[in-house]
Amino acid sequence: MKAEFINPFLDSLINVLEIMASTKLKPGKPILKRNEIAHGDVSGLIGLVGPDTKGSLSISFEKKLALSIMQKMLGENPGKINEEVTDMVGEITNMVAGGAKNLLGQKGYDFGMATPIVVSGKDHTISHQFDGPKIMIPFTCIDGKAVIEICFDKA
Amino acid sequence: MKAEFINPFLDSLINVLEIMASTKLKPGKPILKRNEIAHGDVSGLIGLVGPDTKGSLSISFEKKLALSIMQKMLGENPGKINEEVTDMVGEITNMVAGGAKNLLGQKGYDFGMATPIVVSGKDHTISHQFDGPKIMIPFTCIDGKAVIEICFDKA
């Protein structure tokens, strides 16, 4: 998987959270290891399908970061991961994938986005079932941690 | 969402588990309610994208059913949801979506499949972020419970 496939997803995540929730995420070192697994308390997942490519994107948030984003975006903090929080994570996932789709479309890589799915459950793990390279990038900010994982390659 | 979109996924799940793992699932009553949420200990998720449609599929298993399928398919029961179990759930998800894709293709509905993602974590919940109808169908068998949820409609 090429770096030019990855950066649009990272840039899009950073932009969406900065613009929508005044939250500045700081990216950590990308991890290419096959047996690292993303953890989170609430995760947005979306499938990506193009004429010659397929893949998937997940964005996992620690509970305290998800609630802080909720507070900043909507002015309310429900104190737990309820339906409003899962809807917000689904919306963020859709926006991040949509932003990356626009950026990649300009480079000639076209793909469609499936319906986002949001998973919630304390410290669940996410495993992208894909033989090719998978890239995981941890993010930190003052309000908690997030991790994005992307696989995207030839179908 | 039409019944003709749903039945191929159900038939495919029942066939895959019967053929691959001698496990006979008995479907319960389909649930159309918007605020019912699928629960499970390990879930396979896959995005679906066609020229005119998009959607997503999730299949969630209770831990004891996932381990029983593992035992029957591969002759070993690791006693916990490890990487072999998540790989097996990813493979089942791929086979179920692939089987439904073939059946729907014969009816003129074409779609591509994204990369499957497997989530594990005790009693997590799955929320398909989709404005249209979502169909959830619980299954029972002697070894435990499973639930399939599908949304698939005009893009």
PDB file of C-alpha atoms in Angstrom:
ATOM      1  CA  MET A   1       0.000   0.000   0.000  1.00  0.00           C
ATOM      2  CA  LYS A   2       1.398   3.360  -1.028  1.00  0.00           C
ATOM      3  CA  ALA A   3       1.841   6.344   1.269  1.00  0.00           C
ATOM      4  CA  GLU A   4      -0.239   8.364  -1.161  1.00  0.00           C
ATOM      5  CA  PHE A   5      -3.213   6.145  -0.184  1.00  0.00           C
ATOM      6  CA  ILE A   6      -2.682   6.738   3.525  1.00  0.00           C
ATOM      7  CA  ASN A   7      -2.024  10.437   3.873  1.00  0.00           C
ATOM      8  CA  PRO A   8      -5.450  11.547   2.589  1.00  0.00           C
ATOM      9  CA  PHE A   9      -7.114   9.544   5.391  1.00  0.00           C
ATOM     10  CA  LEU A  10      -4.823  11.028   8.043  1.00  0.00           C
ATOM     11  CA  ASP A  11      -5.169  14.566   6.732  1.00  0.00           C
ATOM     12  CA  SER A  12      -8.910  14.125   6.543  1.00  0.00           C
ATOM     13  CA  LEU A  13      -9.171  12.844  10.163  1.00  0.00           C
ATOM     14  CA  ILE A  14      -7.040  15.706  11.479  1.00  0.00           C
ATOM     15  CA  ASN A  15      -9.072  18.268   9.494  1.00  0.00           C
ATOM     16  CA  VAL A  16     -12.484  16.903  10.432  1.00  0.00           C
ATOM     17  CA  LEU A  17     -11.718  16.888  14.158  1.00  0.00           C
ATOM     18  CA  GLU A  18     -10.074  20.292  14.094  1.00  0.00           C
ATOM     19  CA  ILE A  19     -12.871  21.935  12.128  1.00  0.00           C
ATOM     20  CA  MET A  20     -15.846  20.150  13.688  1.00  0.00           C
ATOM     21  CA  ALA A  21     -14.643  19.772  17.277  1.00  0.00           C
ATOM     22  CA  SER A  22     -11.652  22.108  17.777  1.00  0.00           C
ATOM     23  CA  THR A  23      -9.679  18.972  18.646  1.00  0.00           C
ATOM     24  CA  LYS A  24      -6.055  18.888  17.547  1.00  0.00           C
ATOM     25  CA  LEU A  25      -4.867  15.299  17.098  1.00  0.00           C
ATOM     26  CA  LYS A  26      -1.155  14.635  17.038  1.00  0.00           C
ATOM     27  CA  PRO A  27      -0.216  11.640  14.879  1.00  0.00           C
ATOM     28  CA  GLY A  28       2.214   9.070  16.278  1.00  0.00           C
ATOM     29  CA  LYS A  29       4.486   6.750  14.358  1.00  0.00           C
ATOM     30  CA  PRO A  30       2.726   4.560  11.773  1.00  0.00           C
ATOM     31  CA  ILE A  31       2.763   0.854  12.605  1.00  0.00           C
ATOM     32  CA  LEU A  32       3.039  -1.697   9.831  1.00  0.00           C
ATOM     33  CA  LYS A  33       3.272  -4.796  12.031  1.00  0.00           C
ATOM     34  CA  ARG A  34       0.767  -7.458  11.145  1.00  0.00           C
ATOM     35  CA  ASN A  35      -0.101  -8.524  14.646  1.00  0.00           C
ATOM     36  CA  GLU A  36      -0.733  -5.177  16.254  1.00  0.00           C
ATOM     37  CA  ILE A  37      -4.432  -4.760  16.941  1.00  0.00           C
ATOM     38  CA  ALA A  38      -6.335  -1.509  17.319  1.00  0.00           C
ATOM     39  CA  HIS A  39      -8.205  -1.068  20.610  1.00  0.00           C
ATOM     40  CA  GLY A  40     -10.914   1.401  21.525  1.00  0.00           C
ATOM     41  CA  ASP A  41     -14.183   1.925  23.373  1.00  0.00           C
ATOM     42  CA  VAL A  42     -16.093   3.192  20.345  1.00  0.00           C
ATOM     43  CA  SER A  43     -15.039   2.668  16.720  1.00  0.00           C
ATOM     44  CA  GLY A  44     -16.345   3.771  13.350  1.00  0.00           C
ATOM     45  CA  LEU A  45     -15.743   1.361  10.475  1.00  0.00           C
ATOM     46  CA  ILE A  46     -16.380   1.760   6.772  1.00  0.00           C
ATOM     47  CA  GLY A  47     -15.786  -0.430   3.745  1.00  0.00           C
ATOM     48  CA  LEU A  48     -14.228   0.986   0.581  1.00  0.00           C
ATOM     49  CA  VAL A  49     -14.766  -0.544  -2.861  1.00  0.00           C
ATOM     50  CA  GLY A  50     -13.354   0.758  -6.138  1.00  0.00           C
ATOM     51  CA  PRO A  51     -13.174  -0.697  -9.629  1.00  0.00           C
ATOM     52  CA  ASP A  52      -9.644  -1.981  -8.964  1.00  0.00           C
ATOM     53  CA  THR A  53      -9.280  -1.573  -5.230  1.00  0.00           C
ATOM     54  CA  LYS A  54     -10.913  -2.574  -2.007  1.00  0.00           C
ATOM     55  CA  GLY A  55     -10.227  -1.898   1.611  1.00  0.00           C
ATOM     56  CA  SER A  56     -11.513  -0.740   4.928  1.00  0.00           C
ATOM     57  CA  LEU A  57     -11.017   2.072   7.393  1.00  0.00           C
ATOM     58  CA  SER A  58     -11.501   2.066  11.146  1.00  0.00           C
ATOM     59  CA  ILE A  59     -11.217   4.924  13.599  1.00  0.00           C
ATOM     60  CA  SER A  60     -11.219   3.884  17.266  1.00  0.00           C
ATOM     61  CA  PHE A  61     -11.624   6.314  20.137  1.00  0.00           C
ATOM     62  CA  GLU A  62     -11.023   6.037  23.827  1.00  0.00           C
ATOM     63  CA  LYS A  63     -14.278   6.789  25.667  1.00  0.00           C
ATOM     64  CA  LYS A  64     -13.000  10.025  27.223  1.00  0.00           C
ATOM     65  CA  LEU A  65     -11.901  11.390  23.826  1.00  0.00           C
ATOM     66  CA  ALA A  66     -15.233  10.469  22.186  1.00  0.00           C
ATOM     67  CA  LEU A  67     -17.121  12.257  24.982  1.00  0.00           C
ATOM     68  CA  SER A  68     -14.866  15.303  24.743  1.00  0.00           C
ATOM     69  CA  ILE A  69     -15.476  15.517  20.974  1.00  0.00           C
ATOM     70  CA  MET A  70     -19.223  15.201  21.648  1.00  0.00           C
ATOM     71  CA  GLN A  71     -19.009  18.056  24.145  1.00  0.00           C
ATOM     72  CA  LYS A  72     -17.121  20.256  21.685  1.00  0.00           C
ATOM     73  CA  MET A  73     -19.257  19.431  18.644  1.00  0.00           C
ATOM     74  CA  LEU A  74     -22.699  19.458  20.220  1.00  0.00           C
ATOM     75  CA  GLY A  75     -22.212  21.232  23.551  1.00  0.00           C
ATOM     76  CA  GLU A  76     -23.311  18.239  25.610  1.00  0.00           C
ATOM     77  CA  ASN A  77     -21.573  15.348  27.316  1.00  0.00           C
ATOM     78  CA  PRO A  78     -23.856  12.397  28.070  1.00  0.00           C
ATOM     79  CA  GLY A  79     -21.172  10.811  30.299  1.00  0.00           C
ATOM     80  CA  LYS A  80     -21.462   7.472  28.514  1.00  0.00           C
ATOM     81  CA  ILE A  81     -21.393   6.106  24.985  1.00  0.00           C
ATOM     82  CA  ASN A  82     -25.033   6.374  24.013  1.00  0.00           C
ATOM     83  CA  GLU A  83     -26.768   6.472  20.627  1.00  0.00           C
ATOM     84  CA  GLU A  84     -25.909  10.145  20.100  1.00  0.00           C
ATOM     85  CA  VAL A  85     -22.219   9.364  20.540  1.00  0.00           C
ATOM     86  CA  THR A  86     -22.337   6.362  18.168  1.00  0.00           C
ATOM     87  CA  ASP A  87     -24.167   8.523  15.599  1.00  0.00           C
ATOM     88  CA  MET A  88     -21.465  11.191  15.951  1.00  0.00           C
ATOM     89  CA  VAL A  89     -18.690   8.597  15.479  1.00  0.00           C
ATOM     90  CA  GLY A  90     -20.514   7.262  12.387  1.00  0.00           C
ATOM     91  CA  GLU A  91     -20.737  10.795  11.018  1.00  0.00           C
ATOM     92  CA  ILE A  92     -17.036  11.472  11.683  1.00  0.00           C
ATOM     93  CA  THR A  93     -16.134   8.173   9.964  1.00  0.00           C
ATOM     94  CA  ASN A  94     -18.240   9.116   6.960  1.00  0.00           C
ATOM     95  CA  MET A  95     -16.666  12.575   6.769  1.00  0.00           C
ATOM     96  CA  VAL A  96     -13.114  11.214   7.059  1.00  0.00           C
ATOM     97  CA  ALA A  97     -13.717   8.609   4.340  1.00  0.00           C
ATOM     98  CA  GLY A  98     -15.501  11.208   2.176  1.00  0.00           C
ATOM     99  CA  GLY A  99     -12.633  13.688   2.561  1.00  0.00           C
ATOM    100  CA  ALA A 100     -10.103  10.993   1.619  1.00  0.00           C
ATOM    101  CA  LYS A 101     -12.284   9.958  -1.321  1.00  0.00           C
ATOM    102  CA  ASN A 102     -12.189  13.528  -2.660  1.00  0.00           C
ATOM    103  CA  LEU A 103      -8.423  13.812  -2.227  1.00  0.00           C
ATOM    104  CA  LEU A 104      -7.777  10.390  -3.804  1.00  0.00           C
ATOM    105  CA  GLY A 105     -10.257  11.096  -6.612  1.00  0.00           C
ATOM    106  CA  GLN A 106      -8.097  14.071  -7.613  1.00  0.00           C
ATOM    107  CA  LYS A 107      -5.202  11.638  -8.009  1.00  0.00           C
ATOM    108  CA  GLY A 108      -7.267   9.295 -10.166  1.00  0.00           C
ATOM    109  CA  TYR A 109      -8.127   6.681  -7.508  1.00  0.00           C
ATOM    110  CA  ASP A 110     -11.841   6.189  -7.445  1.00  0.00           C
ATOM    111  CA  PHE A 111     -13.780   4.207  -4.849  1.00  0.00           C
ATOM    112  CA  GLY A 112     -17.244   3.976  -3.329  1.00  0.00           C
ATOM    113  CA  MET A 113     -18.037   4.032   0.354  1.00  0.00           C
ATOM    114  CA  ALA A 114     -20.220   1.458   2.099  1.00  0.00           C
ATOM    115  CA  THR A 115     -22.505   2.298   5.012  1.00  0.00           C
ATOM    116  CA  PRO A 116     -20.528   3.112   8.183  1.00  0.00           C
ATOM    117  CA  ILE A 117     -20.876   0.798  11.170  1.00  0.00           C
ATOM    118  CA  VAL A 118     -20.171   1.870  14.739  1.00  0.00           C
ATOM    119  CA  VAL A 119     -19.041  -0.621  17.364  1.00  0.00           C
ATOM    120  CA  SER A 120     -19.150   0.154  21.048  1.00  0.00           C
ATOM    121  CA  GLY A 121     -17.912  -1.934  23.943  1.00  0.00           C
ATOM    122  CA  LYS A 122     -15.191  -1.335  26.499  1.00  0.00           C
ATOM    123  CA  ASP A 123     -11.741  -1.992  25.056  1.00  0.00           C
ATOM    124  CA  HIS A 124     -12.844  -3.989  22.017  1.00  0.00           C
ATOM    125  CA  THR A 125     -10.339  -4.914  19.328  1.00  0.00           C
ATOM    126  CA  ILE A 126     -10.536  -4.405  15.574  1.00  0.00           C
ATOM    127  CA  SER A 127      -8.957  -6.782  13.103  1.00  0.00           C
ATOM    128  CA  HIS A 128      -8.946  -5.955   9.399  1.00  0.00           C
ATOM    129  CA  GLN A 129      -9.037  -9.237   7.514  1.00  0.00           C
ATOM    130  CA  PHE A 130      -6.691  -8.487   4.688  1.00  0.00           C
ATOM    131  CA  ASP A 131      -3.627 -10.309   3.404  1.00  0.00           C
ATOM    132  CA  GLY A 132      -1.833  -7.186   2.273  1.00  0.00           C
ATOM    133  CA  PRO A 133      -0.243  -4.422   4.306  1.00  0.00           C
ATOM    134  CA  LYS A 134      -2.317  -2.686   6.942  1.00  0.00           C
ATOM    135  CA  ILE A 135      -1.327   0.627   8.404  1.00  0.00           C
ATOM    136  CA  MET A 136      -2.241   1.684  11.920  1.00  0.00           C
ATOM    137  CA  ILE A 137      -1.534   5.166  13.221  1.00  0.00           C
ATOM    138  CA  PRO A 138      -2.056   6.138  16.849  1.00  0.00           C
ATOM    139  CA  PHE A 139      -3.116   9.686  17.681  1.00  0.00           C
ATOM    140  CA  THR A 140      -2.945  11.517  20.940  1.00  0.00           C
ATOM    141  CA  CYS A 141      -4.410  14.759  22.143  1.00  0.00           C
ATOM    142  CA  ILE A 142      -5.081  16.420  25.452  1.00  0.00           C
ATOM    143  CA  ASP A 143      -8.468  14.689  25.704  1.00  0.00           C
ATOM    144  CA  GLY A 144      -7.385  11.091  25.033  1.00  0.00           C
ATOM    145  CA  LYS A 145      -6.287   8.640  22.382  1.00  0.00           C
ATOM    146  CA  ALA A 146      -7.518   7.520  18.969  1.00  0.00           C
ATOM    147  CA  VAL A 147      -6.185   5.095  16.409  1.00  0.00           C
ATOM    148  CA  ILE A 148      -6.881   4.897  12.702  1.00  0.00           C
ATOM    149  CA  GLU A 149      -6.299   1.749  10.700  1.00  0.00           C
ATOM    150  CA  ILE A 150      -6.440   1.523   6.930  1.00  0.00           C
ATOM    151  CA  CYS A 151      -6.039  -1.213   4.410  1.00  0.00           C
ATOM    152  CA  PHE A 152      -6.573  -0.294   0.798  1.00  0.00           C
ATOM    153  CA  ASP A 153      -5.117  -2.122  -2.122  1.00  0.00           C
ATOM    154  CA  LYS A 154      -5.762  -3.938  -5.355  1.00  0.00           C
ATOM    155  CA  ALA A 155      -9.003  -5.922  -5.276  1.00  0.00           C
TER     156      ALA A 155
ATOM    157  CA  MET B   1     -35.306  -2.751   1.558  1.00  0.00           C
ATOM    158  CA  LYS B   2     -36.868  -5.658  -0.255  1.00  0.00           C
ATOM    159  CA  ALA B   3     -37.094  -9.219   1.108  1.00  0.00           C
ATOM    160  CA  GLU B   4     -35.326 -10.385  -2.036  1.00  0.00           C
ATOM    161  CA  PHE B   5     -32.239  -8.483  -0.786  1.00  0.00           C
ATOM    162  CA  ILE B   6     -32.370 -10.166   2.621  1.00  0.00           C
ATOM    163  CA  ASN B   7     -33.046 -13.818   1.925  1.00  0.00           C
ATOM    164  CA  PRO B   8     -29.802 -14.430   0.002  1.00  0.00           C
ATOM    165  CA  PHE B   9     -27.800 -13.325   3.070  1.00  0.00           C
ATOM    166  CA  LEU B  10     -29.810 -15.569   5.401  1.00  0.00           C
ATOM    167  CA  ASP B  11     -29.669 -18.550   3.060  1.00  0.00           C
ATOM    168  CA  SER B  12     -25.969 -18.006   2.599  1.00  0.00           C
ATOM    169  CA  LEU B  13     -25.281 -17.863   6.378  1.00  0.00           C
ATOM    170  CA  ILE B  14     -27.308 -21.032   7.019  1.00  0.00           C
ATOM    171  CA  ASN B  15     -25.554 -22.844   4.137  1.00  0.00           C
ATOM    172  CA  VAL B  16     -22.038 -21.758   5.058  1.00  0.00           C
ATOM    173  CA  LEU B  17     -22.385 -22.876   8.691  1.00  0.00           C
ATOM    174  CA  GLU B  18     -24.078 -26.128   7.795  1.00  0.00           C
ATOM    175  CA  ILE B  19     -21.536 -27.063   5.127  1.00  0.00           C
ATOM    176  CA  MET B  20     -18.389 -25.771   6.809  1.00  0.00           C
ATOM    177  CA  ALA B  21     -19.184 -26.504  10.453  1.00  0.00           C
ATOM    178  CA  SER B  22     -22.134 -28.955  10.579  1.00  0.00           C
ATOM    179  CA  THR B  23     -23.946 -26.239  12.552  1.00  0.00           C
ATOM    180  CA  LYS B  24     -27.667 -25.891  11.921  1.00  0.00           C
ATOM    181  CA  LEU B  25     -28.834 -22.358  12.690  1.00  0.00           C
ATOM    182  CA  LYS B  26     -32.520 -21.765  13.244  1.00  0.00           C
ATOM    183  CA  PRO B  27     -33.653 -18.277  12.198  1.00  0.00           C
ATOM    184  CA  GLY B  28     -35.879 -16.302  14.550  1.00  0.00           C
ATOM    185  CA  LYS B  29     -38.291 -13.538  13.659  1.00  0.00           C
ATOM    186  CA  PRO B  30     -36.795 -10.645  11.670  1.00  0.00           C
ATOM    187  CA  ILE B  31     -36.683  -7.358  13.575  1.00  0.00           C
ATOM    188  CA  LEU B  32     -37.203  -4.102  11.747  1.00  0.00           C
ATOM    189  CA  LYS B  33     -37.155  -1.782  14.777  1.00  0.00           C
ATOM    190  CA  ARG B  34     -34.707   1.061  14.453  1.00  0.00           C
ATOM    191  CA  ASN B  35     -33.445   1.057  18.000  1.00  0.00           C
ATOM    192  CA  GLU B  36     -32.707  -2.615  18.466  1.00  0.00           C
ATOM    193  CA  ILE B  37     -28.962  -3.158  18.587  1.00  0.00           C
ATOM    194  CA  ALA B  38     -27.075  -6.336  17.750  1.00  0.00           C
ATOM    195  CA  HIS B  39     -24.861  -7.712  20.539  1.00  0.00           C
ATOM    196  CA  GLY B  40     -22.111 -10.295  20.383  1.00  0.00           C
ATOM    197  CA  ASP B  41     -18.667 -11.283  21.616  1.00  0.00           C
ATOM    198  CA  VAL B  42     -17.116 -11.551  18.144  1.00  0.00           C
ATOM    199  CA  SER B  43     -18.560  -9.999  14.991  1.00  0.00           C
ATOM    200  CA  GLY B  44     -17.656 -10.014  11.321  1.00  0.00           C
ATOM    201  CA  LEU B  45     -18.532  -6.867   9.372  1.00  0.00           C
ATOM    202  CA  ILE B  46     -18.309  -6.141   5.672  1.00  0.00           C
ATOM    203  CA  GLY B  47     -19.208  -3.151   3.512  1.00  0.00           C
ATOM    204  CA  LEU B  48     -21.125  -3.597   0.266  1.00  0.00           C
ATOM    205  CA  VAL B  49     -20.949  -1.095  -2.612  1.00  0.00           C
ATOM    206  CA  GLY B  50     -22.741  -1.391  -5.940  1.00  0.00           C
ATOM    207  CA  PRO B  51     -23.277   1.040  -8.799  1.00  0.00           C
ATOM    208  CA  ASP B  52     -26.690   2.005  -7.391  1.00  0.00           C
ATOM    209  CA  THR B  53     -26.655   0.509  -3.927  1.00  0.00           C
ATOM    210  CA  LYS B  54     -24.652   0.527  -0.749  1.00  0.00           C
ATOM    211  CA  GLY B  55     -24.956  -1.214   2.549  1.00  0.00           C
ATOM    212  CA  SER B  56     -23.330  -3.292   5.201  1.00  0.00           C
ATOM    213  CA  LEU B  57     -23.588  -6.712   6.757  1.00  0.00           C
ATOM    214  CA  SER B  58     -22.701  -7.817  10.266  1.00  0.00           C
ATOM    215  CA  ILE B  59     -22.747 -11.281  11.778  1.00  0.00           C
ATOM    216  CA  SER B  60     -22.320 -11.377  15.556  1.00  0.00           C
ATOM    217  CA  PHE B  61     -21.635 -14.553  17.514  1.00  0.00           C
ATOM    218  CA  GLU B  62     -21.824 -15.413  21.155  1.00  0.00           C
ATOM    219  CA  LYS B  63     -18.409 -16.615  22.331  1.00  0.00           C
ATOM    220  CA  LYS B  64     -19.542 -20.194  22.974  1.00  0.00           C
ATOM    221  CA  LEU B  65     -21.041 -20.504  19.475  1.00  0.00           C
ATOM    222  CA  ALA B  66     -17.891 -19.077  17.829  1.00  0.00           C
ATOM    223  CA  LEU B  67     -15.741 -21.578  19.732  1.00  0.00           C
ATOM    224  CA  SER B  68     -18.050 -24.462  18.847  1.00  0.00           C
ATOM    225  CA  ILE B  69     -17.860 -23.518  15.134  1.00  0.00           C
ATOM    226  CA  MET B  70     -14.076 -23.352  15.468  1.00  0.00           C
ATOM    227  CA  GLN B  71     -14.049 -26.846  17.003  1.00  0.00           C
ATOM    228  CA  LYS B  72     -16.234 -28.239  14.226  1.00  0.00           C
ATOM    229  CA  MET B  73     -14.437 -26.496  11.349  1.00  0.00           C
ATOM    230  CA  LEU B  74     -10.851 -26.928  12.459  1.00  0.00           C
ATOM    231  CA  GLY B  75     -10.980 -29.604  15.149  1.00  0.00           C
ATOM    232  CA  GLU B  76      -9.617 -27.363  17.857  1.00  0.00           C
ATOM    233  CA  ASN B  77     -11.104 -25.133  20.524  1.00  0.00           C
ATOM    234  CA  PRO B  78      -8.703 -22.511  21.863  1.00  0.00           C
ATOM    235  CA  GLY B  79     -11.102 -21.713  24.746  1.00  0.00           C
ATOM    236  CA  LYS B  80     -10.949 -17.981  24.019  1.00  0.00           C
ATOM    237  CA  ILE B  81     -11.403 -15.626  21.097  1.00  0.00           C
ATOM    238  CA  ASN B  82      -7.890 -15.535  19.688  1.00  0.00           C
ATOM    239  CA  GLU B  83      -6.529 -14.586  16.265  1.00  0.00           C
ATOM    240  CA  GLU B  84      -7.513 -17.949  14.761  1.00  0.00           C
ATOM    241  CA  VAL B  85     -11.119 -17.394  15.822  1.00  0.00           C
ATOM    242  CA  THR B  86     -11.212 -13.833  14.456  1.00  0.00           C
ATOM    243  CA  ASP B  87      -9.709 -15.094  11.170  1.00  0.00           C
ATOM    244  CA  MET B  88     -12.404 -17.786  11.002  1.00  0.00           C
ATOM    245  CA  VAL B  89     -15.161 -15.221  11.645  1.00  0.00           C
ATOM    246  CA  GLY B  90     -13.667 -13.001   8.913  1.00  0.00           C
ATOM    247  CA  GLU B  91     -13.663 -15.947   6.527  1.00  0.00           C
ATOM    248  CA  ILE B  92     -17.282 -16.860   7.356  1.00  0.00           C
ATOM    249  CA  THR B  93     -18.311 -13.211   6.816  1.00  0.00           C
ATOM    250  CA  ASN B  94     -16.557 -13.187   3.445  1.00  0.00           C
ATOM    251  CA  MET B  95     -18.208 -16.455   2.409  1.00  0.00           C
ATOM    252  CA  VAL B  96     -21.682 -15.311   3.483  1.00  0.00           C
ATOM    253  CA  ALA B  97     -21.342 -11.997   1.619  1.00  0.00           C
ATOM    254  CA  GLY B  98     -19.845 -13.808  -1.408  1.00  0.00           C
ATOM    255  CA  GLY B  99     -22.691 -16.336  -1.453  1.00  0.00           C
ATOM    256  CA  ALA B 100     -25.281 -13.539  -1.275  1.00  0.00           C
ATOM    257  CA  LYS B 101     -23.413 -11.626  -3.994  1.00  0.00           C
ATOM    258  CA  ASN B 102     -23.716 -14.636  -6.313  1.00  0.00           C
ATOM    259  CA  LEU B 103     -27.414 -15.111  -5.572  1.00  0.00           C
ATOM    260  CA  LEU B 104     -28.186 -11.396  -5.982  1.00  0.00           C
ATOM    261  CA  GLY B 105     -26.034 -11.190  -9.129  1.00  0.00           C
ATOM    262  CA  GLN B 106     -28.334 -13.776 -10.725  1.00  0.00           C
ATOM    263  CA  LYS B 107     -31.217 -11.385 -10.050  1.00  0.00           C
ATOM    264  CA  GLY B 108     -29.383  -8.456 -11.619  1.00  0.00           C
ATOM    265  CA  TYR B 109     -28.172  -6.746  -8.425  1.00  0.00           C
ATOM    266  CA  ASP B 110     -24.470  -6.229  -8.606  1.00  0.00           C
ATOM    267  CA  PHE B 111     -22.228  -5.073  -5.778  1.00  0.00           C
ATOM    268  CA  GLY B 112     -18.621  -5.229  -4.674  1.00  0.00           C
ATOM    269  CA  MET B 113     -17.415  -6.376  -1.275  1.00  0.00           C
ATOM    270  CA  ALA B 114     -15.016  -4.399   0.905  1.00  0.00           C
ATOM    271  CA  THR B 115     -12.434  -6.028   3.179  1.00  0.00           C
ATOM    272  CA  PRO B 116     -14.062  -7.784   6.155  1.00  0.00           C
ATOM    273  CA  ILE B 117     -13.344  -6.458   9.642  1.00  0.00           C
ATOM    274  CA  VAL B 118     -13.668  -8.547  12.778  1.00  0.00           C
ATOM    275  CA  VAL B 119     -14.456  -6.979  16.144  1.00  0.00           C
ATOM    276  CA  SER B 120     -13.959  -8.819  19.386  1.00  0.00           C
ATOM    277  CA  GLY B 121     -14.828  -7.737  22.878  1.00  0.00           C
ATOM    278  CA  LYS B 122     -17.272  -9.117  25.425  1.00  0.00           C
ATOM    279  CA  ASP B 123     -20.853  -8.095  24.636  1.00  0.00           C
ATOM    280  CA  HIS B 124     -20.058  -5.276  22.241  1.00  0.00           C
ATOM    281  CA  THR B 125     -22.825  -3.618  20.231  1.00  0.00           C
ATOM    282  CA  ILE B 126     -23.036  -2.985  16.491  1.00  0.00           C
ATOM    283  CA  SER B 127     -24.849   0.013  15.046  1.00  0.00           C
ATOM    284  CA  HIS B 128     -25.280   0.306  11.274  1.00  0.00           C
ATOM    285  CA  GLN B 129     -25.341   4.008  10.463  1.00  0.00           C
ATOM    286  CA  PHE B 130     -27.998   4.097   7.827  1.00  0.00           C
ATOM    287  CA  ASP B 131     -31.156   6.172   7.483  1.00  0.00           C
ATOM    288  CA  GLY B 132     -33.128   3.498   5.675  1.00  0.00           C
ATOM    289  CA  PRO B 133     -34.517   0.218   6.954  1.00  0.00           C
ATOM    290  CA  LYS B 134     -32.209  -2.193   8.714  1.00  0.00           C
ATOM    291  CA  ILE B 135     -33.083  -5.814   9.218  1.00  0.00           C
ATOM    292  CA  MET B 136     -31.807  -7.857  12.130  1.00  0.00           C
ATOM    293  CA  ILE B 137     -32.423 -11.577  12.420  1.00  0.00           C
ATOM    294  CA  PRO B 138     -31.509 -13.579  15.506  1.00  0.00           C
ATOM    295  CA  PHE B 139     -30.425 -17.200  15.117  1.00  0.00           C
ATOM    296  CA  THR B 140     -30.256 -19.924  17.689  1.00  0.00           C
ATOM    297  CA  CYS B 141     -28.717 -23.346  17.691  1.00  0.00           C
ATOM    298  CA  ILE B 142     -27.719 -25.898  20.266  1.00  0.00           C
ATOM    299  CA  ASP B 143     -24.298 -24.258  20.658  1.00  0.00           C
ATOM    300  CA  GLY B 144     -25.395 -20.651  21.210  1.00  0.00           C
ATOM    301  CA  LYS B 145     -26.730 -17.538  19.539  1.00  0.00           C
ATOM    302  CA  ALA B 146     -25.869 -15.440  16.514  1.00  0.00           C
ATOM    303  CA  VAL B 147     -27.426 -12.374  14.935  1.00  0.00           C
ATOM    304  CA  ILE B 148     -27.146 -11.069  11.411  1.00  0.00           C
ATOM    305  CA  GLU B 149     -27.911  -7.481  10.506  1.00  0.00           C
ATOM    306  CA  ILE B 150     -28.176  -6.138   7.001  1.00  0.00           C
ATOM    307  CA  CYS B 151     -28.811  -2.783   5.461  1.00  0.00           C
ATOM    308  CA  PHE B 152     -28.693  -2.568   1.705  1.00  0.00           C
ATOM    309  CA  ASP B 153     -30.431   0.037  -0.355  1.00  0.00           C
ATOM    310  CA  LYS B 154     -30.105   2.742  -2.953  1.00  0.00           C
ATOM    311  CA  ALA B 155     -26.848   4.677  -2.663  1.00  0.00           C
TER     312      ALA B 155
END
